[in-house]
Amino acid sequence: MKKNRKATFIRIAVSLFIVLAFLFFMEGNIYRMAVKYEDGGGRKTYEVKDEAFAKYINENLPNDEELDKKINIDMIVDFSQEMTAKALDFSVKAIECDPQKTFAGGSANYEGYAAFSAAIGNYLTRMYLNSEWEAKPKKGKLYLFGSNKTKGAKDGWFKDHDFVVFRNKNTKEEIYTDPVAFDSYGVKRVDKYRK
């Protein structure tokens, strides 16, 4: 009888571990399946002008002599999100959106996160991709399983949730990112809402 209980307990524990591991590794895919983003209008785009901010970006690039040859837009998008997550702490109460000021202060809200990430993205695309791509912070409309959750939201995740669109000026290809979702859940890319 005790052997059966122990075996049952072990099976349940192993099954629970497998399910939790699956959910952990699928977290980004589950989020992308459930939440879609729509451009609700542009936000101000900032340039990196502060020397300390530029130094932070350059110091956080990989120490790789071949970086100039192998860097691409996916790497730049990843760098911009990683550097944003490293530099900022999320705060709904933060009011400043200018990346130079949020960098000095260390915290930002949704709009500040998007402005910061876009500024880094534009800085790096100018440096490595001849500005072929541009990063624009956007006011977001978020849809949960096809239902617009921004409309009528009083506060929380769906209210004033900004994101970033990286856009190729020639091909018009777009990459949607949400720096707050990356910082909170490790979600590297988000999906555009399609009607």
mmCIF file with all atom_site columns, C-alpha atoms in Angstrom, residues 19-105:
data_model
loop_
_atom_site.group_PDB
_atom_site.id
_atom_site.type_symbol
_atom_site.label_atom_id
_atom_site.label_alt_id
_atom_site.label_comp_id
_atom_site.label_asym_id
_atom_site.label_entity_id
_atom_site.label_seq_id
_atom_site.pdbx_PDB_ins_code
_atom_site.Cartn_x
_atom_site.Cartn_y
_atom_site.Cartn_z
_atom_site.occupancy
_atom_site.B_iso_or_equiv
_atom_site.pdbx_formal_charge
_atom_site.auth_seq_id
_atom_site.auth_comp_id
_atom_site.auth_asym_id
_atom_site.auth_atom_id
_atom_site.pdbx_PDB_model_num
ATOM 1  C CA . VAL A 1 19  ? 3.547  20.616 -17.215 1.00 0.00 ? 19  VAL A CA 1
ATOM 2  C CA . LEU A 1 20  ? 5.190  23.533 -15.388 1.00 0.00 ? 20  LEU A CA 1
ATOM 3  C CA . ALA A 1 21  ? 8.354  23.226 -17.488 1.00 0.00 ? 21  ALA A CA 1
ATOM 4  C CA . PHE A 1 22  ? 6.245  23.154 -20.664 1.00 0.00 ? 22  PHE A CA 1
ATOM 5  C CA . LEU A 1 23  ? 4.330  26.285 -19.590 1.00 0.00 ? 23  LEU A CA 1
ATOM 6  C CA . PHE A 1 24  ? 7.573  28.030 -18.648 1.00 0.00 ? 24  PHE A CA 1
ATOM 7  C CA . PHE A 1 25  ? 9.165  27.369 -22.040 1.00 0.00 ? 25  PHE A CA 1
ATOM 8  C CA . MET A 1 26  ? 5.958  28.091 -23.957 1.00 0.00 ? 26  MET A CA 1
ATOM 9  C CA . GLU A 1 27  ? 5.192  31.283 -22.019 1.00 0.00 ? 27  GLU A CA 1
ATOM 10 C CA . GLY A 1 28  ? 6.042  33.595 -24.944 1.00 0.00 ? 28  GLY A CA 1
ATOM 11 C CA . ASN A 1 29  ? 4.038  31.506 -27.408 1.00 0.00 ? 29  ASN A CA 1
ATOM 12 C CA . ILE A 1 30  ? 1.026  31.376 -25.105 1.00 0.00 ? 30  ILE A CA 1
ATOM 13 C CA . TYR A 1 31  ? 1.183  35.156 -24.652 1.00 0.00 ? 31  TYR A CA 1
ATOM 14 C CA . ARG A 1 32  ? 1.500  35.713 -28.416 1.00 0.00 ? 32  ARG A CA 1
ATOM 15 C CA . MET A 1 33  ? -1.461 33.440 -29.076 1.00 0.00 ? 33  MET A CA 1
ATOM 16 C CA . ALA A 1 34  ? -3.662 35.290 -26.583 1.00 0.00 ? 34  ALA A CA 1
ATOM 17 C CA . VAL A 1 35  ? -2.634 38.953 -26.954 1.00 0.00 ? 35  VAL A CA 1
ATOM 18 C CA . LYS A 1 36  ? -2.477 40.948 -30.205 1.00 0.00 ? 36  LYS A CA 1
ATOM 19 C CA . TYR A 1 37  ? -1.406 44.567 -30.714 1.00 0.00 ? 37  TYR A CA 1
ATOM 20 C CA . GLU A 1 38  ? -2.864 47.325 -32.859 1.00 0.00 ? 38  GLU A CA 1
ATOM 21 C CA . ASP A 1 39  ? -1.255 50.686 -33.577 1.00 0.00 ? 39  ASP A CA 1
ATOM 22 C CA . GLY A 1 40  ? -3.349 53.261 -31.732 1.00 0.00 ? 40  GLY A CA 1
ATOM 23 C CA . GLY A 1 41  ? -1.203 56.203 -32.844 1.00 0.00 ? 41  GLY A CA 1
ATOM 24 C CA . GLY A 1 42  ? 2.365  57.345 -32.705 1.00 0.00 ? 42  GLY A CA 1
ATOM 25 C CA . ARG A 1 43  ? 4.283  58.598 -29.716 1.00 0.00 ? 43  ARG A CA 1
ATOM 26 C CA . LYS A 1 44  ? 7.239  60.973 -29.690 1.00 0.00 ? 44  LYS A CA 1
ATOM 27 C CA . THR A 1 45  ? 10.448 59.394 -30.952 1.00 0.00 ? 45  THR A CA 1
ATOM 28 C CA . TYR A 1 46  ? 13.585 60.374 -29.059 1.00 0.00 ? 46  TYR A CA 1
ATOM 29 C CA . GLU A 1 47  ? 17.201 60.354 -30.189 1.00 0.00 ? 47  GLU A CA 1
ATOM 30 C CA . VAL A 1 48  ? 20.082 59.281 -27.987 1.00 0.00 ? 48  VAL A CA 1
ATOM 31 C CA . LYS A 1 49  ? 21.794 62.595 -27.219 1.00 0.00 ? 49  LYS A CA 1
ATOM 32 C CA . ASP A 1 50  ? 23.134 62.043 -23.719 1.00 0.00 ? 50  ASP A CA 1
ATOM 33 C CA . GLU A 1 51  ? 26.742 60.790 -23.597 1.00 0.00 ? 51  GLU A CA 1
ATOM 34 C CA . ALA A 1 52  ? 26.066 58.585 -20.567 1.00 0.00 ? 52  ALA A CA 1
ATOM 35 C CA . PHE A 1 53  ? 23.128 56.935 -22.363 1.00 0.00 ? 53  PHE A CA 1
ATOM 36 C CA . ALA A 1 54  ? 25.206 56.338 -25.532 1.00 0.00 ? 54  ALA A CA 1
ATOM 37 C CA . LYS A 1 55  ? 28.034 54.950 -23.395 1.00 0.00 ? 55  LYS A CA 1
ATOM 38 C CA . TYR A 1 56  ? 25.578 52.579 -21.670 1.00 0.00 ? 56  TYR A CA 1
ATOM 39 C CA . ILE A 1 57  ? 24.403 51.249 -25.050 1.00 0.00 ? 57  ILE A CA 1
ATOM 40 C CA . ASN A 1 58  ? 27.924 50.783 -26.408 1.00 0.00 ? 58  ASN A CA 1
ATOM 41 C CA . GLU A 1 59  ? 29.169 49.096 -23.229 1.00 0.00 ? 59  GLU A CA 1
ATOM 42 C CA . ASN A 1 60  ? 26.264 46.633 -23.287 1.00 0.00 ? 60  ASN A CA 1
ATOM 43 C CA . LEU A 1 61  ? 26.921 45.415 -26.817 1.00 0.00 ? 61  LEU A CA 1
ATOM 44 C CA . PRO A 1 62  ? 28.702 42.058 -27.047 1.00 0.00 ? 62  PRO A CA 1
ATOM 45 C CA . ASN A 1 63  ? 32.475 42.272 -27.055 1.00 0.00 ? 63  ASN A CA 1
ATOM 46 C CA . ASP A 1 64  ? 32.763 40.755 -30.520 1.00 0.00 ? 64  ASP A CA 1
ATOM 47 C CA . GLU A 1 65  ? 35.156 41.952 -33.206 1.00 0.00 ? 65  GLU A CA 1
ATOM 48 C CA . GLU A 1 66  ? 32.892 40.471 -35.892 1.00 0.00 ? 66  GLU A CA 1
ATOM 49 C CA . LEU A 1 67  ? 29.743 42.290 -34.692 1.00 0.00 ? 67  LEU A CA 1
ATOM 50 C CA . ASP A 1 68  ? 29.887 44.831 -37.537 1.00 0.00 ? 68  ASP A CA 1
ATOM 51 C CA . LYS A 1 69  ? 29.733 42.004 -40.080 1.00 0.00 ? 69  LYS A CA 1
ATOM 52 C CA . LYS A 1 70  ? 27.095 39.766 -38.525 1.00 0.00 ? 70  LYS A CA 1
ATOM 53 C CA . ILE A 1 71  ? 24.658 42.138 -36.808 1.00 0.00 ? 71  ILE A CA 1
ATOM 54 C CA . ASN A 1 72  ? 21.108 42.121 -38.160 1.00 0.00 ? 72  ASN A CA 1
ATOM 55 C CA . ILE A 1 73  ? 17.745 43.600 -37.232 1.00 0.00 ? 73  ILE A CA 1
ATOM 56 C CA . ASP A 1 74  ? 16.761 40.672 -35.014 1.00 0.00 ? 74  ASP A CA 1
ATOM 57 C CA . MET A 1 75  ? 19.908 41.158 -32.947 1.00 0.00 ? 75  MET A CA 1
ATOM 58 C CA . ILE A 1 76  ? 19.243 44.904 -32.688 1.00 0.00 ? 76  ILE A CA 1
ATOM 59 C CA . VAL A 1 77  ? 15.637 44.295 -31.581 1.00 0.00 ? 77  VAL A CA 1
ATOM 60 C CA . ASP A 1 78  ? 16.887 41.843 -28.943 1.00 0.00 ? 78  ASP A CA 1
ATOM 61 C CA . PHE A 1 79  ? 19.632 44.224 -27.770 1.00 0.00 ? 79  PHE A CA 1
ATOM 62 C CA . SER A 1 80  ? 17.169 47.106 -27.435 1.00 0.00 ? 80  SER A CA 1
ATOM 63 C CA . GLN A 1 81  ? 14.834 45.050 -25.266 1.00 0.00 ? 81  GLN A CA 1
ATOM 64 C CA . GLU A 1 82  ? 17.616 43.521 -23.158 1.00 0.00 ? 82  GLU A CA 1
ATOM 65 C CA . MET A 1 83  ? 19.217 46.916 -22.502 1.00 0.00 ? 83  MET A CA 1
ATOM 66 C CA . THR A 1 84  ? 15.836 48.431 -21.634 1.00 0.00 ? 84  THR A CA 1
ATOM 67 C CA . ALA A 1 85  ? 15.065 45.651 -19.162 1.00 0.00 ? 85  ALA A CA 1
ATOM 68 C CA . LYS A 1 86  ? 18.515 45.991 -17.608 1.00 0.00 ? 86  LYS A CA 1
ATOM 69 C CA . ALA A 1 87  ? 18.361 49.800 -17.249 1.00 0.00 ? 87  ALA A CA 1
ATOM 70 C CA . LEU A 1 88  ? 14.762 50.349 -16.130 1.00 0.00 ? 88  LEU A CA 1
ATOM 71 C CA . ASP A 1 89  ? 12.366 49.214 -13.460 1.00 0.00 ? 89  ASP A CA 1
ATOM 72 C CA . PHE A 1 90  ? 8.694  49.344 -14.358 1.00 0.00 ? 90  PHE A CA 1
ATOM 73 C CA . SER A 1 91  ? 6.525  51.782 -12.421 1.00 0.00 ? 91  SER A CA 1
ATOM 74 C CA . VAL A 1 92  ? 2.981  52.842 -13.274 1.00 0.00 ? 92  VAL A CA 1
ATOM 75 C CA . LYS A 1 93  ? 3.622  55.990 -11.236 1.00 0.00 ? 93  LYS A CA 1
ATOM 76 C CA . ALA A 1 94  ? 6.585  57.107 -13.372 1.00 0.00 ? 94  ALA A CA 1
ATOM 77 C CA . ILE A 1 95  ? 5.689  60.099 -15.521 1.00 0.00 ? 95  ILE A CA 1
ATOM 78 C CA . GLU A 1 96  ? 8.853  60.836 -17.473 1.00 0.00 ? 96  GLU A CA 1
ATOM 79 C CA . CYS A 1 97  ? 9.114  59.364 -20.992 1.00 0.00 ? 97  CYS A CA 1
ATOM 80 C CA . ASP A 1 98  ? 12.307 60.975 -22.320 1.00 0.00 ? 98  ASP A CA 1
ATOM 81 C CA . PRO A 1 99  ? 14.893 58.143 -22.413 1.00 0.00 ? 99  PRO A CA 1
ATOM 82 C CA . GLN A 1 100 ? 17.718 60.420 -21.283 1.00 0.00 ? 100 GLN A CA 1
ATOM 83 C CA . LYS A 1 101 ? 15.710 61.205 -18.124 1.00 0.00 ? 101 LYS A CA 1
ATOM 84 C CA . THR A 1 102 ? 14.368 57.691 -17.532 1.00 0.00 ? 102 THR A CA 1
ATOM 85 C CA . PHE A 1 103 ? 17.921 56.379 -17.892 1.00 0.00 ? 103 PHE A CA 1
ATOM 86 C CA . ALA A 1 104 ? 19.065 58.740 -15.148 1.00 0.00 ? 104 ALA A CA 1
ATOM 87 C CA . GLY A 1 105 ? 16.015 57.984 -12.984 1.00 0.00 ? 105 GLY A CA 1
#
